[in-house]
PDB file of C-alpha atoms in Angstrom:
ATOM      1  CA  MET A  16      43.011  16.280 -31.667  1.00 51.00           C
ATOM      2  CA  SER A  17      45.086  13.893 -29.576  1.00 60.00           C
ATOM      3  CA  CYS A  18      48.356  14.467 -27.420  1.00 67.00           C
ATOM      4  CA  VAL A  19      50.744  12.547 -25.863  1.00 77.00           C
ATOM      5  CA  SER A  20      52.438  13.822 -22.593  1.00 82.00           C
ATOM      6  CA  ILE A  21      54.990  12.937 -19.800  1.00 88.00           C
ATOM      7  CA  ALA A  22      54.080  13.396 -16.392  1.00 87.00           C
ATOM      8  CA  ALA A  23      55.424  12.990 -12.805  1.00 90.00           C
ATOM      9  CA  THR A  24      53.370  13.378  -9.892  1.00 89.00           C
ATOM     10  CA  SER A  25      53.447  12.488  -6.173  1.00 91.00           C
ATOM     11  CA  TYR A  26      50.534  10.575  -4.744  1.00 91.00           C
ATOM     12  CA  ARG A  27      48.826  10.887  -1.216  1.00 96.00           C
ATOM     13  CA  PRO A  28      46.114   8.204  -0.257  1.00 96.00           C
ATOM     14  CA  LEU A  29      43.154   9.354   1.898  1.00 98.00           C
ATOM     15  CA  LYS A  30      41.121   6.226   2.073  1.00 98.00           C
ATOM     16  CA  LEU A  31      42.653   2.737   2.371  1.00 97.00           C
ATOM     17  CA  TRP A  32      41.156  -0.811   1.517  1.00 95.00           C
ATOM     18  CA  SER A  33      42.814  -4.238   0.930  1.00 95.00           C
ATOM     19  CA  GLU A  34      43.413  -4.346  -2.287  1.00 96.00           C
ATOM     20  CA  GLY A  35      43.170  -0.420  -3.272  1.00 96.00           C
ATOM     21  CA  ASP A  36      42.811   3.183  -2.365  1.00 97.00           C
ATOM     22  CA  ILE A  37      41.876   6.666  -3.289  1.00 98.00           C
ATOM     23  CA  GLY A  38      43.350   9.701  -2.581  1.00 97.00           C
ATOM     24  CA  ILE A  39      44.951  13.137  -4.248  1.00 97.00           C
ATOM     25  CA  PHE A  40      47.906  13.591  -6.529  1.00 95.00           C
ATOM     26  CA  GLY A  41      49.587  16.633  -7.784  1.00 94.00           C
ATOM     27  CA  GLY A  42      52.790  17.080 -10.160  1.00 93.00           C
ATOM     28  CA  LEU A  43      53.931  18.423 -13.784  1.00 93.00           C
ATOM     29  CA  ALA A  44      53.146  16.937 -17.009  1.00 89.00           C
ATOM     30  CA  LEU A  45      54.900  18.341 -20.509  1.00 91.00           C
ATOM     31  CA  TYR A  46      52.284  18.331 -23.199  1.00 85.00           C
ATOM     32  CA  PRO A  47      54.295  19.366 -26.485  1.00 87.00           C
ATOM     33  CA  GLU A  48      53.169  22.370 -28.527  1.00 80.00           C
ATOM     34  CA  ASN A  49      50.040  22.430 -26.350  1.00 78.00           C
ATOM     35  CA  GLY A  50      50.665  23.035 -22.792  1.00 80.00           C
ATOM     36  CA  ARG A  51      50.478  26.926 -23.210  1.00 76.00           C
ATOM     37  CA  ASN A  52      46.742  26.365 -23.971  1.00 77.00           C
ATOM     38  CA  PHE A  53      46.586  25.461 -20.288  1.00 76.00           C
ATOM     39  CA  SER A  54      45.898  28.445 -17.682  1.00 76.00           C
ATOM     40  CA  THR A  55      48.056  26.520 -15.260  1.00 78.00           C
ATOM     41  CA  HIS A  56      51.281  26.010 -17.545  1.00 80.00           C
ATOM     42  CA  LEU A  57      54.698  27.243 -15.907  1.00 85.00           C
ATOM     43  CA  GLY A  58      56.112  28.479 -19.026  1.00 79.00           C
ATOM     44  CA  GLU A  59      56.033  27.085 -22.619  1.00 83.00           C
ATOM     45  CA  ASP A  60      54.399  23.608 -22.462  1.00 89.00           C
ATOM     46  CA  VAL A  61      54.945  22.594 -18.594  1.00 92.00           C
ATOM     47  CA  VAL A  62      51.693  22.307 -16.916  1.00 88.00           C
ATOM     48  CA  VAL A  63      50.782  21.784 -13.376  1.00 89.00           C
ATOM     49  CA  ILE A  64      48.203  18.831 -12.704  1.00 89.00           C
ATOM     50  CA  GLY A  65      46.605  17.638  -9.663  1.00 93.00           C
ATOM     51  CA  GLY A  66      42.912  15.579  -8.730  1.00 95.00           C
ATOM     52  CA  LEU A  67      41.962  12.539  -7.541  1.00 97.00           C
ATOM     53  CA  GLN A  68      43.279   9.040  -7.761  1.00 96.00           C
ATOM     54  CA  ALA A  69      41.753   5.452  -7.160  1.00 97.00           C
ATOM     55  CA  ARG A  70      43.599   2.615  -7.146  1.00 95.00           C
ATOM     56  CA  TYR A  71      42.786  -1.140  -7.358  1.00 96.00           C
ATOM     57  CA  ARG A  72      45.371  -3.896  -7.020  1.00 94.00           C
ATOM     58  CA  ASN A  73      48.276  -2.420  -9.741  1.00 93.00           C
ATOM     59  CA  THR A  74      45.637  -0.216 -11.956  1.00 96.00           C
ATOM     60  CA  PHE A  75      44.813   3.244 -11.154  1.00 94.00           C
ATOM     61  CA  VAL A  76      42.624   6.046 -12.777  1.00 95.00           C
ATOM     62  CA  GLN A  77      43.220   9.666 -12.274  1.00 93.00           C
ATOM     63  CA  LEU A  78      40.473  12.594 -12.829  1.00 93.00           C
ATOM     64  CA  ILE A  79      42.203  15.802 -13.272  1.00 88.00           C
ATOM     65  CA  PRO A  80      40.043  18.814 -13.794  1.00 88.00           C
ATOM     66  CA  ILE A  81      41.784  21.240 -16.518  1.00 76.00           C
ATOM     67  CA  ASN A  82      40.983  24.669 -17.760  1.00 69.00           C
ATOM     68  CA  ALA A  83      42.232  24.457 -21.211  1.00 64.00           C
ATOM     69  CA  GLU A  84      40.725  26.101 -24.648  1.00 66.00           C
ATOM     70  CA  SER A  85      39.738  22.857 -25.795  1.00 70.00           C
ATOM     71  CA  ALA A  86      38.524  20.356 -22.635  1.00 74.00           C
ATOM     72  CA  ASP A  87      36.991  20.853 -18.779  1.00 81.00           C
ATOM     73  CA  GLY A  88      38.653  17.655 -17.938  1.00 83.00           C
ATOM     74  CA  LEU A  89      41.231  14.751 -18.445  1.00 82.00           C
ATOM     75  CA  ILE A  90      40.769  10.893 -17.365  1.00 89.00           C
ATOM     76  CA  SER A  91      44.144   9.085 -17.217  1.00 86.00           C
ATOM     77  CA  PHE A  92      44.763   5.229 -16.315  1.00 90.00           C
ATOM     78  CA  GLY A  93      47.646   2.969 -16.131  1.00 90.00           C
ATOM     79  CA  PHE A  94      49.714   0.038 -14.370  1.00 90.00           C
ATOM     80  CA  THR A  95      51.567   0.496 -11.236  1.00 83.00           C
ATOM     81  CA  PHE A  96      54.521  -2.161 -10.434  1.00 83.00           C
ATOM     82  CA  SER A  97      57.328  -2.436  -7.816  1.00 82.00           C
ATOM     83  CA  ALA A  98      61.293  -1.843  -8.567  1.00 85.00           C
ATOM     84  CA  PRO A  99      63.682  -4.289  -7.434  1.00 82.00           C
TER      85      PRO A  99
END
C-alpha cells in the first residue's frame, strides 16, 4: 500500500562540510486516511515526525523512525531550492 503525504519540517544541521551537511529535523505530516495508524498522531491524520537528514548540494535524504502498524521506518528524499 502506498500513501502520499504532505509535510512541513524544520532542520538543524549538526555537521557541515563544503557541499553538504547532516543533522536532525522535526515537523508535522498529513497522511490522509492513514495518520491515525501512527502512534505519534496528534488527532485524525496529522503525525509528528522527526529523524536524521543528510544533504549533498541540492539533494537530501531523511531517515525517519516510526511506530505504525505496517512499518518501522521511512526513507524520504527530495531536492531543495532557494526562493528569490
